[in-house]
Short mmCIF file of C-alpha atoms in Angstrom, two decimals:
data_model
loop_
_atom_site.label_atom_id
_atom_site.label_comp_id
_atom_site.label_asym_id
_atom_site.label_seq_id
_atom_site.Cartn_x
_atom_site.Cartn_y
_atom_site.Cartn_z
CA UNK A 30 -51.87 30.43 -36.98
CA UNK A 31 -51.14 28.52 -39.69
CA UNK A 32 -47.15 28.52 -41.06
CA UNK A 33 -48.02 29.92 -44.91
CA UNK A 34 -50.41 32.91 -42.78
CA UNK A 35 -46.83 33.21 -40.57
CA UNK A 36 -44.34 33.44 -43.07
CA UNK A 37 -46.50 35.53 -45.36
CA UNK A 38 -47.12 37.74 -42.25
CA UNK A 39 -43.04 38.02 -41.39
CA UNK A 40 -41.43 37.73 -44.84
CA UNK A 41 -40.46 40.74 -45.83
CA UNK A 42 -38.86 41.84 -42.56
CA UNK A 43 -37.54 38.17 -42.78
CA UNK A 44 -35.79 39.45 -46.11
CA UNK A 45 -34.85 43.16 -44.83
CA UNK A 46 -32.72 41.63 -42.05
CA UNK A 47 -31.36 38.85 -44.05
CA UNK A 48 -29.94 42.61 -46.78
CA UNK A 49 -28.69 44.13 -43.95
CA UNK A 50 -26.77 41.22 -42.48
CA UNK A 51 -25.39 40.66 -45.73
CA UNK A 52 -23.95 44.17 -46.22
CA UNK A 53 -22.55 44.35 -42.45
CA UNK A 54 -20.92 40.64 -43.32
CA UNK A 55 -19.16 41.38 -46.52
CA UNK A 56 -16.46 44.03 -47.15
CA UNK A 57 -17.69 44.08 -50.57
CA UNK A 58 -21.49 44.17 -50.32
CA UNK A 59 -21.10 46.85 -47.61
CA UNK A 60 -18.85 49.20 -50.00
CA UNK A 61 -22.41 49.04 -52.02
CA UNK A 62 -24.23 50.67 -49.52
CA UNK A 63 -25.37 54.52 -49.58
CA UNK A 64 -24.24 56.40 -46.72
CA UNK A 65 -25.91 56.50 -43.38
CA UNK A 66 -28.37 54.02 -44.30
CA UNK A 67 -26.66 51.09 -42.48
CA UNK A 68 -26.31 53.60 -39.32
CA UNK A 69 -29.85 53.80 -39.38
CA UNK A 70 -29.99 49.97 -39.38
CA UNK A 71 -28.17 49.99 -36.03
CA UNK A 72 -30.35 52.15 -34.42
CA UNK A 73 -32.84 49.66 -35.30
CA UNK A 74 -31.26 46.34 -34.87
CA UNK A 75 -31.51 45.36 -31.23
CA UNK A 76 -35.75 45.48 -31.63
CA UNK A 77 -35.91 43.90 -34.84
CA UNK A 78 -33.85 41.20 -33.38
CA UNK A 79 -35.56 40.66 -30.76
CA UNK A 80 -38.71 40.26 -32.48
CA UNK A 81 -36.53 37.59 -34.41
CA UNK A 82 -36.41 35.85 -31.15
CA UNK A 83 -40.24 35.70 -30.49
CA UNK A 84 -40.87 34.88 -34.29
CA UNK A 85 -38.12 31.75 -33.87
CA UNK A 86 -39.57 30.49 -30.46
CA UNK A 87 -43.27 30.34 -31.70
CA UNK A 88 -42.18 28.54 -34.79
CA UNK A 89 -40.23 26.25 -32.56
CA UNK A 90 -43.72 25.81 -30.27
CA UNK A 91 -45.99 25.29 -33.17
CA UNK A 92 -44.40 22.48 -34.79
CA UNK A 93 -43.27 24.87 -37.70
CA UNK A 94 -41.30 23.31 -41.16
CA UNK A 95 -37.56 22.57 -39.97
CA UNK A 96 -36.76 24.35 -42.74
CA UNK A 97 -38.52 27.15 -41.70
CA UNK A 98 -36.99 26.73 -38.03
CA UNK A 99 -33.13 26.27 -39.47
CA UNK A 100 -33.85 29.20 -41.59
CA UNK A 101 -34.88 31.43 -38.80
CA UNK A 102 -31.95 29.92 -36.30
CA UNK A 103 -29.71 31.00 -39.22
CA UNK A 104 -30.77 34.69 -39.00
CA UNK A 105 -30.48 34.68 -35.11
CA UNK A 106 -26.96 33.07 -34.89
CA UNK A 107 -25.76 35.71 -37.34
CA UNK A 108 -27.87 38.94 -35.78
CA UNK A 109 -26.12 36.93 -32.22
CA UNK A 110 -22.54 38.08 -33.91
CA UNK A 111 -23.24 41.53 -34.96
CA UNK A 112 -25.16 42.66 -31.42
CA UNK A 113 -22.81 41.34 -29.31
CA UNK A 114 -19.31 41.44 -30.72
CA UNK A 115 -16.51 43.53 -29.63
CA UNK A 116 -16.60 46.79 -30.75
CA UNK A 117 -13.29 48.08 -32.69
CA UNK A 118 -11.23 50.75 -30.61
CA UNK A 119 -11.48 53.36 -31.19
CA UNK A 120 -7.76 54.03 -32.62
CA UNK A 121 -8.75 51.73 -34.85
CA UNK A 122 -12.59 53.14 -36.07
CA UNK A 123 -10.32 56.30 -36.96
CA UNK A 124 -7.78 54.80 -38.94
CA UNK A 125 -10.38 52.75 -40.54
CA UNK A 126 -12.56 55.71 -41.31
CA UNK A 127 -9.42 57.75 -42.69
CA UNK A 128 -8.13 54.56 -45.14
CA UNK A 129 -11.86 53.07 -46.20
CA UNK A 130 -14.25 55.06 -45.29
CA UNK A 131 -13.40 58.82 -45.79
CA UNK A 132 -12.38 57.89 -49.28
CA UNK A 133 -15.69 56.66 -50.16
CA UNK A 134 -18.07 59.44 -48.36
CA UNK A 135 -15.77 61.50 -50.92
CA UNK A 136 -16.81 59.42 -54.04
CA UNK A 137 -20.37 58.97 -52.81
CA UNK A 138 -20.49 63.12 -53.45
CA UNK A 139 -18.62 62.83 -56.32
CA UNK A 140 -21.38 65.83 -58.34
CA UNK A 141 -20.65 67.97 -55.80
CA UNK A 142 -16.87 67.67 -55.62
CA UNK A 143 -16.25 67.45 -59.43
CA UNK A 144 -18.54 71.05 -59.01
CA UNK A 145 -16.53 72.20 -56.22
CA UNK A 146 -13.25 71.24 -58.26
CA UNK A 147 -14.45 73.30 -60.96
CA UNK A 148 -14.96 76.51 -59.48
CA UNK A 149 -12.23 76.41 -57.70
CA UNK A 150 -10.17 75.40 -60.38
CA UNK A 151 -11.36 77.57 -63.24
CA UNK A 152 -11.28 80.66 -61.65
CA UNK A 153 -7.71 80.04 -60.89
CA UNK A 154 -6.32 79.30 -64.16
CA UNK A 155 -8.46 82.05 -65.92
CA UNK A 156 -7.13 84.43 -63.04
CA UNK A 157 -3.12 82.91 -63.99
CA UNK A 158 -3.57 83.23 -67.87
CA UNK A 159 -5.48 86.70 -67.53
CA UNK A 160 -2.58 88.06 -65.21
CA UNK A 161 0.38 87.23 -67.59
CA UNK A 162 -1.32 88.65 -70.46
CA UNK A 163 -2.69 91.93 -68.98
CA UNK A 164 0.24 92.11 -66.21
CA UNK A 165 -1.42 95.50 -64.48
CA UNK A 166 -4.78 93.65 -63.83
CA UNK A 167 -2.98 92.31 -60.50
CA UNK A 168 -3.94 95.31 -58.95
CA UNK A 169 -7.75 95.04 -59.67
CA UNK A 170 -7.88 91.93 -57.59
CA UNK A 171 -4.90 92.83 -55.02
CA UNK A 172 -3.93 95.77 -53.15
CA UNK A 173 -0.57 97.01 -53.35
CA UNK A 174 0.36 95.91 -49.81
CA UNK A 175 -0.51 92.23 -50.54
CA UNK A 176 1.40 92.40 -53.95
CA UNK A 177 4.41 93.22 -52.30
CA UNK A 178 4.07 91.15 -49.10
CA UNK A 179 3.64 88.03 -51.79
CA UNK A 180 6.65 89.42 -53.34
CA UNK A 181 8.71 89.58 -50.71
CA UNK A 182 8.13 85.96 -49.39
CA UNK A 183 8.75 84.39 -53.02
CA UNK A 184 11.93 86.43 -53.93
CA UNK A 185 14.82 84.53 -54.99
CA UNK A 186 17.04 85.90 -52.78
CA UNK A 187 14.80 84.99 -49.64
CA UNK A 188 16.02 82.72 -47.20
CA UNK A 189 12.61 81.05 -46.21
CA UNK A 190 9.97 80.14 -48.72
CA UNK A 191 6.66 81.49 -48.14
CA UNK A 192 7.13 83.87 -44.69
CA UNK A 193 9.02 86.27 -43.22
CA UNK A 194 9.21 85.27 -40.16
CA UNK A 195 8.66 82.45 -36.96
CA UNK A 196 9.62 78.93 -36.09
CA UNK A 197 8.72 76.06 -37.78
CA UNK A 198 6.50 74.88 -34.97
CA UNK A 199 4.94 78.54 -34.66
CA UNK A 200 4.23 78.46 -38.38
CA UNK A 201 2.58 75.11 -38.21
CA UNK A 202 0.20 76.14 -35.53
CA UNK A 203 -0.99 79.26 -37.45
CA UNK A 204 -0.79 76.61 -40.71
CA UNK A 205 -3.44 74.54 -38.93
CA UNK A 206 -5.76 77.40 -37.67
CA UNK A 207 -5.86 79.27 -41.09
CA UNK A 208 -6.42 76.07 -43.25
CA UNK A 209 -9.13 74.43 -40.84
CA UNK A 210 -10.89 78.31 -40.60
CA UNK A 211 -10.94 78.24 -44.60
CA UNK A 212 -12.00 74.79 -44.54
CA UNK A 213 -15.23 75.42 -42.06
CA UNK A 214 -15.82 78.52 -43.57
CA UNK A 215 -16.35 76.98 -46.60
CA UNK A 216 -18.64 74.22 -45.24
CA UNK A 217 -20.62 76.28 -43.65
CA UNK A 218 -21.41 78.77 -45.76
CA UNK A 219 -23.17 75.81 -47.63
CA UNK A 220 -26.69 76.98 -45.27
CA UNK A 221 -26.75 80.16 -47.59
CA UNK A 222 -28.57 78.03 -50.00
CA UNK A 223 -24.69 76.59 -51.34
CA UNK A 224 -24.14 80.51 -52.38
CA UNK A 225 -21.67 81.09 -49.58
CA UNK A 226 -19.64 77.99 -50.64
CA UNK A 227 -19.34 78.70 -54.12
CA UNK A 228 -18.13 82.37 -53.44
CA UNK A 229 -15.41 81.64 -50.99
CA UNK A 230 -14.65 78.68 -53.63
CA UNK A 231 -14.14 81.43 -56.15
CA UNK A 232 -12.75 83.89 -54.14
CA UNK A 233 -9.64 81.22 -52.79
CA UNK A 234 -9.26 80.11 -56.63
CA UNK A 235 -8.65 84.12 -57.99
CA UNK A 236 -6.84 85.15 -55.21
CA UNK A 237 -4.28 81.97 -55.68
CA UNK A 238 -4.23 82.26 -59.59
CA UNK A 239 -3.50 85.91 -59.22
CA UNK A 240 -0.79 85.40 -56.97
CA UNK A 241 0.65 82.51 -59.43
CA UNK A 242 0.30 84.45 -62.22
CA UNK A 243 1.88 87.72 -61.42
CA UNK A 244 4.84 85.77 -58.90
CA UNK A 245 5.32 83.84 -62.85
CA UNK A 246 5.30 86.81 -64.24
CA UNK A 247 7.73 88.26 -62.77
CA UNK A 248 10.38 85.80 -62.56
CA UNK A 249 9.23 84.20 -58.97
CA UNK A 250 7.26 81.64 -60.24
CA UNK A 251 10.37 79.38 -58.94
CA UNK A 252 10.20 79.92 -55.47
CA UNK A 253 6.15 79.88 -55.49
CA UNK A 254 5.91 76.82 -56.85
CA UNK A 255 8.66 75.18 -55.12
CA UNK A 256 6.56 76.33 -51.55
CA UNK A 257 3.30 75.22 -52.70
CA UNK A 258 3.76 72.06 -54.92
CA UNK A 259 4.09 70.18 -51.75
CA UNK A 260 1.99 71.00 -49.06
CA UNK A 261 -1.14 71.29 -51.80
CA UNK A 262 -1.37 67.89 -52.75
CA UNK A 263 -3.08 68.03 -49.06
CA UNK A 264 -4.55 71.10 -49.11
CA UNK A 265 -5.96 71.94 -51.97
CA UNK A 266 -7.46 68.89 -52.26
CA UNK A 267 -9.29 69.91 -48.85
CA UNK A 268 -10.43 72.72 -49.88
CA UNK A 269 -12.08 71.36 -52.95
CA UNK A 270 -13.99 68.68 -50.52
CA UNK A 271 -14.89 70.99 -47.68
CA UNK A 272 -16.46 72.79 -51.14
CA UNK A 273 -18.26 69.86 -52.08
CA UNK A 274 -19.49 69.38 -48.48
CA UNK A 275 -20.98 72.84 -48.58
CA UNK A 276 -22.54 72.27 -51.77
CA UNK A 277 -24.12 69.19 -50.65
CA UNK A 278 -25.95 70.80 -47.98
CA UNK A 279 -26.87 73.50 -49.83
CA UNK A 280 -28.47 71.14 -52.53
CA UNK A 281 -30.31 69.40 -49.42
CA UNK A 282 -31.80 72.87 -48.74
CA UNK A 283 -32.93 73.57 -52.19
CA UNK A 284 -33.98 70.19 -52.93
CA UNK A 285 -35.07 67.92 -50.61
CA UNK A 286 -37.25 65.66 -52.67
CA UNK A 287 -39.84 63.95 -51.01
CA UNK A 288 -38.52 64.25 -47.00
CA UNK A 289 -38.98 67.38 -45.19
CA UNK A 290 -36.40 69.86 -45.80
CA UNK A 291 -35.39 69.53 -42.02
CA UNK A 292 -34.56 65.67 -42.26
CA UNK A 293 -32.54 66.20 -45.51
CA UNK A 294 -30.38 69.11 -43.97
CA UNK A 295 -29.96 66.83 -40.84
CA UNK A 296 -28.37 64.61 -43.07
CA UNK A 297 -26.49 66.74 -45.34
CA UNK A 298 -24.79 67.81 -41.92
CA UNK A 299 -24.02 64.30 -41.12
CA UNK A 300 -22.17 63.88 -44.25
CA UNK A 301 -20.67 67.43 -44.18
CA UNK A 302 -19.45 66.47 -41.16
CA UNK A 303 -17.76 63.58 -41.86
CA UNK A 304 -16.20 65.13 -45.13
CA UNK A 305 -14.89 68.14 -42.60
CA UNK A 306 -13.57 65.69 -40.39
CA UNK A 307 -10.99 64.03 -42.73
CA UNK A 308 -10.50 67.48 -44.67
CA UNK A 309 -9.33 68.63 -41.58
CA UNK A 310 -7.02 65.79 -41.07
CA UNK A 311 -5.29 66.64 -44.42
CA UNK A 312 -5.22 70.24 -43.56
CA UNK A 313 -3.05 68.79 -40.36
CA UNK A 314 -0.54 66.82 -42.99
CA UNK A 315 -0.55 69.94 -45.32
CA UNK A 316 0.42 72.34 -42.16
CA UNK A 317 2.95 70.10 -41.35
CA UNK A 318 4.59 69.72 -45.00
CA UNK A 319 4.09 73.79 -45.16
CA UNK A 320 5.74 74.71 -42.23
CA UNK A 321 8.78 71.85 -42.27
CA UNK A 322 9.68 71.11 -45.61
CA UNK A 323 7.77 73.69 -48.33
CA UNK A 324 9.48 76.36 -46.82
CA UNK A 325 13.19 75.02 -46.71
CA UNK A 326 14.90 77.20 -49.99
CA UNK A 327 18.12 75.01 -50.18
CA UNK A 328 15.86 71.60 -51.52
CA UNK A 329 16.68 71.99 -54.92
CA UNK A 330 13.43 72.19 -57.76
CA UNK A 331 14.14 68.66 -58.84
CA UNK A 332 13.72 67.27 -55.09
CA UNK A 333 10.67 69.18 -54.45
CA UNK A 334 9.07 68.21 -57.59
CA UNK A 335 9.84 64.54 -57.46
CA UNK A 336 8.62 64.45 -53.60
CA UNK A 337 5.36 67.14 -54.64
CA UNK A 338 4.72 64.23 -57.52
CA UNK A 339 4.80 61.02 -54.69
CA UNK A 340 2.31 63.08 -52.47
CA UNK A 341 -0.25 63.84 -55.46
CA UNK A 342 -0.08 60.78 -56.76
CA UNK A 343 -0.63 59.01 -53.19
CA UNK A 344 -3.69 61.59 -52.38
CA UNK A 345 -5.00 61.12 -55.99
CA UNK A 346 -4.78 57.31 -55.43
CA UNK A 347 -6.04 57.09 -51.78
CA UNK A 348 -9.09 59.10 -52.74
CA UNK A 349 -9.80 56.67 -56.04
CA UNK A 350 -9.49 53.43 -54.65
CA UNK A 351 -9.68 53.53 -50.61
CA UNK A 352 -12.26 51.41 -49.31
CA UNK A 353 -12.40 49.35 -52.60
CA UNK A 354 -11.94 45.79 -51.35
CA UNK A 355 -10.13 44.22 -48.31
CA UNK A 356 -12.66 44.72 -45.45
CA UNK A 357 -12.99 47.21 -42.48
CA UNK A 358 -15.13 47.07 -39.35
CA UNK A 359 -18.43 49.29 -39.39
#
């Protein structure tokens, strides 16, 4: 075979594996990337560079260009790197996937969280301002024996914020069940077509601007927001991206362009997953604000608030601009 019939034969793999080297080399070609399409690259790399291999010999045995040769000696000394280096440990992968990674599966979404944010967020302020105008429409969306359990737990007078009872350690196990639950609930309920998402979205934002508005109302908006000004830079946030999760999923089921619907939930799952699993890492951080520091009366406002405004800003910040330059293995 004649080199121009070769090269015209192998080119454009020649040029797919020279992209995909390229965005596994640099930090800042591989923050380019869509997600999951260099994981299906891996899948795929040990045959396509072995066939490298065969390609390389016969151009060696036929008397090939040297600049064809060097070219294709290039390409196996770099695929050499990538198949056969050390693989990051695995404390590592996670930390790496929580400061770089996680952060960018989040932005990659961003439609579906910015949706998520807003009905969450809308509800909750229409539920806040509705409350402290009409002050007896609390009990349309409460029964009595909530709206004086919340009561109770934000008075004044209370020694503990935010519960009644049990240790610090108790609360932050029942902190961690309760906010993962909400969080998988609201995931999964993305399979009802992203209807099931969207209603426990709406139903978490009423419930907490009811319970803001009539606590503000009256006069235990101090306590209230003293508990939860903390602890929600964490989990609120989660919420809202366990939300966009589900509605990702269910927008794979509705619309899965041109792949079969299977394939596209299979991969809406993939992300979801991924989302879930850092959610539920800030869920951990938010039980363990909740249960050791929200809930400690004798902080006074200005402490709470100043600490409350070093966590937002550090979430807000992480989620912006993690995994924008610097480099991270794959």
């Amino acid at each position: 075979m004649k080199q121009e019939q070769f090269v015209a034969r192998h080119q454009q793999e020649w040029h797919d594996l020279e992209q995909w080297l390229q965005h596994r080399a640099g930090a800042s070609r591989r923050r380019r990337r869509k997600p999951g399409a260099e994981e299906a690259g891996d899948v795929s790399f040990p045959q396509r560079y072995r066939r490298l291999c065969q390609q390389l010999a016969l151009a060696r045995e036929r008397g090939y260009s040297p600049q064809l040769v060097q070219r294709l000696q290039q390409l196996m000394q770099d695929g050499h790197g990538v198949l056969y280096r050390t693989p990051p440990t695995r404390w590592r992968r996670a930390l790496e996937f929580l400061v770089a990674d996680f952060p960018l599966l989040v932005r990659s979404q961003a439609r579906s969280m910015w949706a998520a944010l807003a009905m969450f967020a809308v509800p909750a302020l229409a539920c806040f301002v509705l409350v402290q105008v009409y002050p007896d429409s609390i009990h349309l969306l409460m029964d009595n024996s909530q709206i004086a359990e919340m009561e109770r737990m934000y008075d004044p007078s209370a020694e503990r914020l935010g519960r009644d009872s049990g240790t610090d350690w108790m609360m932050f196990g029942y902190y961690i069940m309760n906010n993962i639950g909400i969080a998988l609930r609201t995931f999964a309920s993305g399979l009802l077509a992203g209807l099931g998402t969207l209603l426990v979205l709406l139903f978490n934002g009423i419930t907490i601007g009811a319970v803001a508005g009539h606590l503000q109302h009256i006069g235990h908006g101090g306590p209230f927001w003293r508990f939860v000004v903390g602890h929600g830079a964490f989990e609120l946030t989660a919420i809202v991206i366990a939300g966009g999760a589900g509605l990702q999923l269910g927008m794979k089921l509705l619309a899965p362009g041109r792949r079969r619907r299977l394939d596209a939930l299979v991969e809406g799952g993939r992300i979801g997953a991924r989302l879930c699993l850092g959610a539920a890492f800030m869920l951990l951080l938010a039980a363990f604000v909740e249960a050791f520091w929200s809930s400690i009366a004798e902080i006074p406002a200005a402490v709470k608030f100043s600490v409350a405004g070093v966590l937002w800003a550090g979430v807000l910040l992480w989620l912006w601009r993690g995994g924008r330059g610097g480099s991270h293995a794959d």
